Coordinates of C-alpha atoms and ligand atoms in Angstrom, one line a residue:
M253 CA 128.4 59.6 106.7
I254 CA 131.2 61.8 105.3
D255 CA 131.7 62.5 101.6
T256 CA 134.6 60.5 100.1
I257 CA 137.5 62.4 98.6
N258 CA 139.9 61.7 95.8
I259 CA 143.3 60.7 96.9
D260 CA 146.1 60.1 94.4
I261 CA 148.3 57.3 95.6
K262 CA 152.0 56.7 94.7
Q263 CA 153.3 53.5 96.3
T264 CA 156.9 53.2 97.4
Q265 CA 159.2 50.9 95.4
N266 CA 161.6 50.7 98.4
S267 CA 159.7 49.5 101.4
K268 CA 161.7 49.8 104.7
L269 CA 159.4 47.3 106.5
N270 CA 161.9 44.4 106.5
S271 CA 164.6 46.5 108.0
V272 CA 162.7 47.4 111.1
D273 CA 163.1 45.5 114.4
F274 CA 159.5 45.7 115.8
N275 CA 160.8 44.4 119.2
D276 CA 163.1 47.3 119.7
I277 CA 161.5 50.5 118.5
E278 CA 162.7 53.9 119.8
F279 CA 159.8 56.5 119.8
G280 CA 159.9 58.6 116.7
K281 CA 163.0 57.1 115.0
V282 CA 161.6 55.0 112.2
Y283 CA 158.7 56.3 109.9
S284 CA 156.3 54.1 107.9
D285 CA 156.5 53.9 104.2
H286 CA 154.0 56.5 103.1
M287 CA 152.6 59.9 104.1
F288 CA 149.4 61.8 103.3
I289 CA 149.3 65.4 102.2
S290 CA 146.5 67.8 101.4
N291 CA 146.8 71.5 100.2
Y292 CA 144.6 74.4 101.2
R293 CA 144.6 76.8 98.3
E294 CA 142.2 79.5 97.4
G295 CA 140.1 78.7 100.4
K296 CA 139.5 75.0 99.8
W297 CA 141.2 71.7 100.5
G298 CA 142.4 69.6 97.5
G299 CA 145.4 67.9 95.8
N300 CA 145.1 65.0 98.3
K301 CA 148.0 62.6 97.8
I302 CA 149.6 59.6 99.4
L303 CA 153.3 59.5 98.6
P304 CA 156.4 57.5 99.7
Y305 CA 157.6 58.9 103.0
G306 CA 160.4 61.4 102.4
D307 CA 161.6 65.1 102.6
I308 CA 159.2 67.9 101.5
S309 CA 160.0 71.1 99.9
V310 CA 158.8 74.3 101.7
S311 CA 159.5 77.9 100.9
P312 CA 162.3 79.3 103.2
A313 CA 159.9 82.3 103.7
T314 CA 157.1 80.3 105.2
P315 CA 155.6 81.6 108.4
A316 CA 155.5 78.0 109.8
I317 CA 159.3 78.4 110.1
H318 CA 159.5 82.0 111.1
Y319 CA 156.4 82.6 113.3
G320 CA 155.5 79.0 114.3
Q321 CA 152.2 78.9 112.5
S322 CA 152.1 75.2 112.9
I323 CA 149.9 72.8 114.9
F324 CA 149.8 69.0 115.3
E325 CA 148.0 66.1 116.9
G326 CA 149.2 62.7 118.4
M327 CA 147.1 59.6 118.0
K328 CA 147.5 55.9 117.9
A329 CA 146.4 52.8 115.9
Y330 CA 146.4 49.3 117.4
R331 CA 146.1 45.8 116.2
S332 CA 143.5 43.5 117.7
P333 CA 144.1 39.8 118.4
E334 CA 142.2 39.0 115.2
G335 CA 144.5 41.3 113.2
E336 CA 142.1 44.3 112.7
I337 CA 143.4 47.8 112.8
L338 CA 141.8 50.0 115.4
L339 CA 142.1 53.7 115.8
F340 CA 141.5 55.2 119.2
R341 CA 139.1 58.2 119.4
P342 CA 140.3 59.8 116.0
L343 CA 137.4 62.2 115.9
D344 CA 138.5 63.7 119.1
N345 CA 141.9 64.4 117.7
F346 CA 140.2 65.9 114.5
N347 CA 138.1 68.2 116.7
R348 CA 141.0 69.3 118.7
L349 CA 143.1 70.0 115.7
N350 CA 140.5 72.5 114.6
I351 CA 140.3 74.1 118.1
S352 CA 144.1 74.6 117.7
A353 CA 143.6 75.9 114.1
D354 CA 141.2 78.6 115.4
R355 CA 143.7 79.8 118.0
M356 CA 146.5 80.0 115.4
C357 CA 144.5 81.7 112.7
M358 CA 144.5 78.6 110.4
P359 CA 141.6 77.1 108.4
H360 CA 139.7 74.0 109.7
V361 CA 140.7 70.8 108.1
D362 CA 137.7 69.1 106.5
E363 CA 136.5 65.9 108.3
E364 CA 136.6 63.9 105.1
V365 CA 140.2 65.0 104.4
F366 CA 141.3 64.1 107.9
M367 CA 139.4 60.8 108.2
E368 CA 139.8 59.6 104.6
G369 CA 143.5 60.6 104.4
L370 CA 144.0 58.8 107.8
S371 CA 142.0 55.6 106.8
Q372 CA 143.7 55.2 103.4
L373 CA 147.1 55.9 104.8
I374 CA 146.8 53.4 107.6
K375 CA 145.3 50.8 105.2
L376 CA 148.3 51.2 102.8
D377 CA 150.8 51.0 105.6
E378 CA 148.8 48.4 107.7
S379 CA 151.7 46.0 108.0
W380 CA 153.4 48.8 110.1
V381 CA 150.9 48.5 112.9
P382 CA 152.8 46.3 115.3
S383 CA 151.0 43.7 117.5
A384 CA 153.3 43.1 120.5
E385 CA 152.3 44.1 124.0
S386 CA 152.8 47.9 124.6
T387 CA 153.3 48.7 120.9
S388 CA 151.3 50.7 118.5
L389 CA 151.4 52.9 115.4
Y390 CA 151.8 56.5 116.5
I391 CA 150.1 58.9 114.1
R392 CA 151.2 62.5 113.7
P393 CA 148.7 64.7 111.7
F394 CA 150.0 68.3 111.3
L395 CA 149.0 71.6 109.7
F396 CA 151.3 74.4 108.8
S397 CA 151.5 77.6 106.8
A398 CA 152.6 77.1 103.1
D399 CA 152.7 80.9 102.3
E400 CA 155.9 82.5 100.9
Y401 CA 155.6 85.7 102.8
I402 CA 157.6 86.9 105.9
G403 CA 155.3 89.9 106.6
I404 CA 153.2 89.3 109.7
R405 CA 149.6 88.3 108.8
P406 CA 147.5 85.2 109.0
S407 CA 148.6 83.0 106.1
V408 CA 146.5 82.1 103.1
D409 CA 147.9 78.7 102.0
F410 CA 148.3 75.8 104.2
D411 CA 149.4 72.1 104.0
F412 CA 148.0 69.3 106.1
M413 CA 150.1 66.1 106.4
I414 CA 150.0 62.8 108.3
I415 CA 153.0 60.7 109.0
T416 CA 153.2 57.6 111.2
C417 CA 155.7 55.5 113.1
P418 CA 155.6 52.2 115.0
V419 CA 156.4 52.8 118.7
G420 CA 157.0 50.9 121.8
K421 CA 156.8 52.3 125.4
Y422 CA 157.6 56.0 125.7
Y423 CA 159.1 55.7 129.2
S424 CA 160.6 52.4 130.3
K425 CA 160.2 53.0 134.0
P426 CA 158.4 55.4 136.4
V427 CA 159.7 59.0 136.1
K428 CA 161.2 61.5 138.4
V429 CA 159.7 65.0 138.0
K430 CA 160.5 68.4 139.3
I431 CA 157.9 71.0 140.1
E432 CA 158.9 74.1 138.0
T433 CA 158.6 77.4 139.8
K434 CA 160.5 79.7 137.5
F435 CA 159.6 79.0 133.8
A436 CA 156.0 78.6 132.5
R437 CA 154.7 76.5 129.7
A438 CA 151.5 78.6 129.3
V439 CA 149.8 81.6 130.6
E440 CA 146.1 82.6 130.6
G441 CA 145.1 84.1 127.3
G442 CA 148.0 82.2 125.6
T443 CA 148.1 79.2 123.5
G444 CA 148.5 76.5 126.2
Y445 CA 145.2 74.7 125.3
A446 CA 146.3 74.4 121.6
K447 CA 148.6 71.8 120.3
A448 CA 150.8 74.6 118.7
G449 CA 154.4 73.6 117.9
G450 CA 155.8 76.7 119.8
N451 CA 154.4 75.4 123.2
Y452 CA 156.7 72.4 122.9
G453 CA 159.8 74.3 121.6
G454 CA 159.5 76.8 124.5
A455 CA 159.3 73.9 127.0
L456 CA 162.7 72.4 125.9
H457 CA 165.0 74.7 127.8
P458 CA 163.4 74.3 131.3
A459 CA 163.1 70.6 130.7
K460 CA 166.8 70.4 129.7
L461 CA 167.8 72.2 132.9
A462 CA 165.7 69.8 135.0
Q463 CA 167.3 66.8 133.2
E464 CA 170.8 68.2 133.9
N465 CA 169.7 68.0 137.6
G466 CA 168.7 64.3 137.3
Y467 CA 164.9 64.7 136.6
D468 CA 163.2 63.2 133.6
Q469 CA 160.6 65.9 133.3
L470 CA 158.9 68.8 134.8
I471 CA 155.5 69.5 136.5
W472 CA 154.5 72.8 135.2
T473 CA 152.8 75.3 137.4
D474 CA 150.7 78.4 136.5
G475 CA 152.6 81.1 134.8
K476 CA 151.4 83.9 137.1
E477 CA 152.2 82.7 140.6
H478 CA 153.6 79.2 140.2
K479 CA 151.1 78.2 142.9
Y480 CA 148.9 75.7 141.1
I481 CA 149.8 72.4 139.4
E482 CA 149.1 72.4 135.6
E483 CA 150.7 69.7 133.5
A484 CA 153.7 67.3 133.5
G485 CA 156.1 67.5 130.6
T486 CA 154.1 67.0 127.5
M487 CA 151.2 65.3 129.4
N488 CA 148.3 66.0 131.7
V489 CA 149.0 65.1 135.3
L490 CA 146.7 63.4 137.7
F491 CA 147.0 62.5 141.4
V492 CA 145.2 60.1 143.8
I493 CA 144.8 61.9 147.2
D494 CA 143.2 59.8 149.7
D495 CA 140.8 58.0 147.4
V496 CA 140.0 60.9 145.1
L497 CA 141.4 61.4 141.6
V498 CA 142.4 65.0 141.3
T499 CA 143.5 66.9 138.1
A500 CA 143.7 70.5 137.0
P501 CA 140.7 71.8 135.0
A502 CA 141.3 71.9 131.4
G503 CA 141.1 75.7 130.8
D504 CA 143.2 78.2 128.9
T505 CA 146.5 76.9 129.9
I506 CA 146.0 73.2 129.8
L507 CA 145.7 70.9 126.9
K508 CA 142.4 69.0 126.9
G509 CA 144.0 65.6 126.6
I510 CA 142.1 62.7 125.1
T511 CA 143.9 60.3 127.4
R512 CA 143.1 62.5 130.3
D513 CA 139.4 62.3 129.3
S514 CA 139.6 58.7 128.9
V515 CA 141.2 58.2 132.4
L516 CA 138.5 60.4 134.0
T517 CA 135.8 58.7 132.3
L518 CA 137.0 55.2 133.4
A519 CA 137.6 56.4 137.0
R520 CA 134.0 57.8 137.2
D521 CA 132.5 54.7 135.5
W522 CA 134.2 52.6 138.3
G523 CA 132.6 54.9 140.9
M524 CA 135.6 56.8 141.9
K525 CA 135.3 60.3 143.1
V526 CA 137.0 62.6 140.5
E527 CA 137.8 66.3 141.1
E528 CA 138.8 68.6 138.2
R529 CA 140.0 71.5 140.3
K530 CA 142.8 73.8 141.0
L531 CA 145.5 72.0 143.1
E532 CA 148.0 74.1 145.0
V533 CA 151.6 73.0 145.1
T534 CA 151.5 73.3 148.9
E535 CA 148.4 71.0 149.1
L536 CA 150.3 68.4 146.9
I537 CA 153.4 68.6 149.0
D538 CA 151.5 68.3 152.2
A539 CA 149.8 65.3 150.8
V540 CA 153.1 63.7 149.9
K541 CA 154.5 64.3 153.4
S542 CA 151.4 63.0 155.2
G543 CA 151.2 59.8 153.1
R544 CA 147.8 60.9 151.6
L545 CA 149.2 61.1 148.0
K546 CA 148.8 57.5 146.9
E547 CA 149.7 57.9 143.2
A548 CA 150.8 60.5 140.6
F549 CA 150.9 59.9 136.9
G550 CA 151.1 61.7 133.6
A551 CA 148.5 60.9 130.8
G552 CA 149.3 61.6 127.2
T553 CA 149.0 59.8 123.8
A554 CA 152.6 59.0 123.5
A555 CA 153.1 57.5 127.0
T556 CA 149.5 56.7 127.8
I557 CA 150.2 56.5 131.5
A558 CA 153.6 57.6 133.0
H559 CA 153.8 56.6 136.6
I560 CA 155.6 59.1 138.7
A561 CA 158.1 57.7 141.2
T562 CA 159.6 60.9 142.7
I563 CA 158.5 64.6 142.9
G564 CA 161.2 67.3 143.5
H565 CA 160.2 70.6 145.1
E566 CA 162.6 73.3 146.2
G567 CA 165.6 71.0 146.4
V568 CA 163.8 68.2 148.3
D569 CA 162.8 64.9 146.5
Y570 CA 159.7 63.1 147.7
D571 CA 159.4 59.4 146.9
L572 CA 155.9 58.1 146.1
P573 CA 154.6 54.7 147.1
E574 CA 155.5 51.9 144.6
I575 CA 152.8 51.2 142.0
Q576 CA 151.0 48.0 142.8
S577 CA 148.9 45.7 140.6
D578 CA 145.7 47.2 142.2
S579 CA 146.9 50.8 141.8
L580 CA 144.4 53.0 139.9
S581 CA 147.0 54.0 137.3
H582 CA 147.9 50.5 136.7
R583 CA 144.3 49.3 136.3
I584 CA 143.5 52.1 134.0
L585 CA 146.4 51.4 131.8
N586 CA 145.4 47.8 131.5
E587 CA 141.9 48.7 130.8
L588 CA 142.7 51.3 128.1
N589 CA 145.1 48.7 126.5
A590 CA 142.3 46.1 126.5
I591 CA 139.7 48.5 125.0
R592 CA 141.9 50.0 122.3
T593 CA 143.2 46.6 121.1
G594 CA 139.6 45.3 121.0
R595 CA 140.1 42.8 123.8
K596 CA 137.3 44.4 125.9
E597 CA 133.9 45.8 125.2
D598 CA 134.1 49.4 123.8
K599 CA 131.1 50.9 125.7
F600 CA 132.1 54.4 125.3
G601 CA 132.4 54.2 121.5
W602 CA 136.1 55.1 121.5
V603 CA 137.3 52.5 118.9
H604 CA 137.2 53.2 115.2
R605 CA 137.8 50.3 112.9
I606 CA 139.5 50.8 109.6
Ligands
COI759 C1 151.5 63.1 122.8 O1 151.5 62.4 123.8 O2 151.0 62.8 121.7 C2 152.4 64.2 122.8 O3 152.0 65.3 122.5 C3 153.8 64.1 123.1 C4 154.6 64.3 121.9 C5 155.0 65.7 121.9 C6 155.8 63.4 121.9

């Protein structure tokens, strides 16, 4: 049982709810009516507020802007057929936020600040949780330096916030990805395992170059030799080779995805052989050429499962078999959708009712 905290709530007088078309929602375009904020001052969290969603004021000297001392999480809330609001694995996001905080020299957010802020915000904006198939409320908790100081040092003051937005599908069709062999997303000893804003900013340029060449996203390889497969775009990446589910081990350079863990857990539960191991690009390409690569897919909160249709490597595009109704990635997506909307038994304790 966590302690409860005091949250001052100021409700909006201008709800945007009626102007939103919930059948046509572009990811990240429309934000719900309210936001949560907590301040870390003199070594403790306080000043908890829920306010109408809107611009915030920050010092132009904050290290969040200059040095990227800023981390975030991505999570989702779903509506059950009975109308309940269900959060998917929120404590895993909470724990990962604090792992990222350690790496970026930031204080841990208190569990009651995270969980109470989240629960009260979602309760207040509960009408924003959509119910149609493939929709959910995307939740973005984030923590950033609030110091006014451009010298280099770990900051002293921080703000933690949560904003939310109703979302539909992230990708409308299977994606075409290119194996990146020049740029790197992460290196050993770096910040790849943290959800640090700079990891995503640094990935934009290589992704843009790939998009100019007709790809939707990249498959990242290791930063040292570009020999091993790591992630895909902003997601973990998994492959079915023969009948084995293979993915890179979540070490220093790879984000320990909560969707990744959910996929591996379900596959193991279904009796499938799962290997978390280094996968060489050459092994993957050989598997595509010989027809042993049955499926490839990204796994992340925003997309859940992103089926991969084509993999490009050294100027050659390899098409993968089309996804069938009995494909693993398809069955996993259906199972995850059923569990997180409360339509199927939650035997792993993933669902948190608000
Ligand atoms: C997520 O899946 O939550 C992500 O981190 C993707 C996001 C950067 C849009």
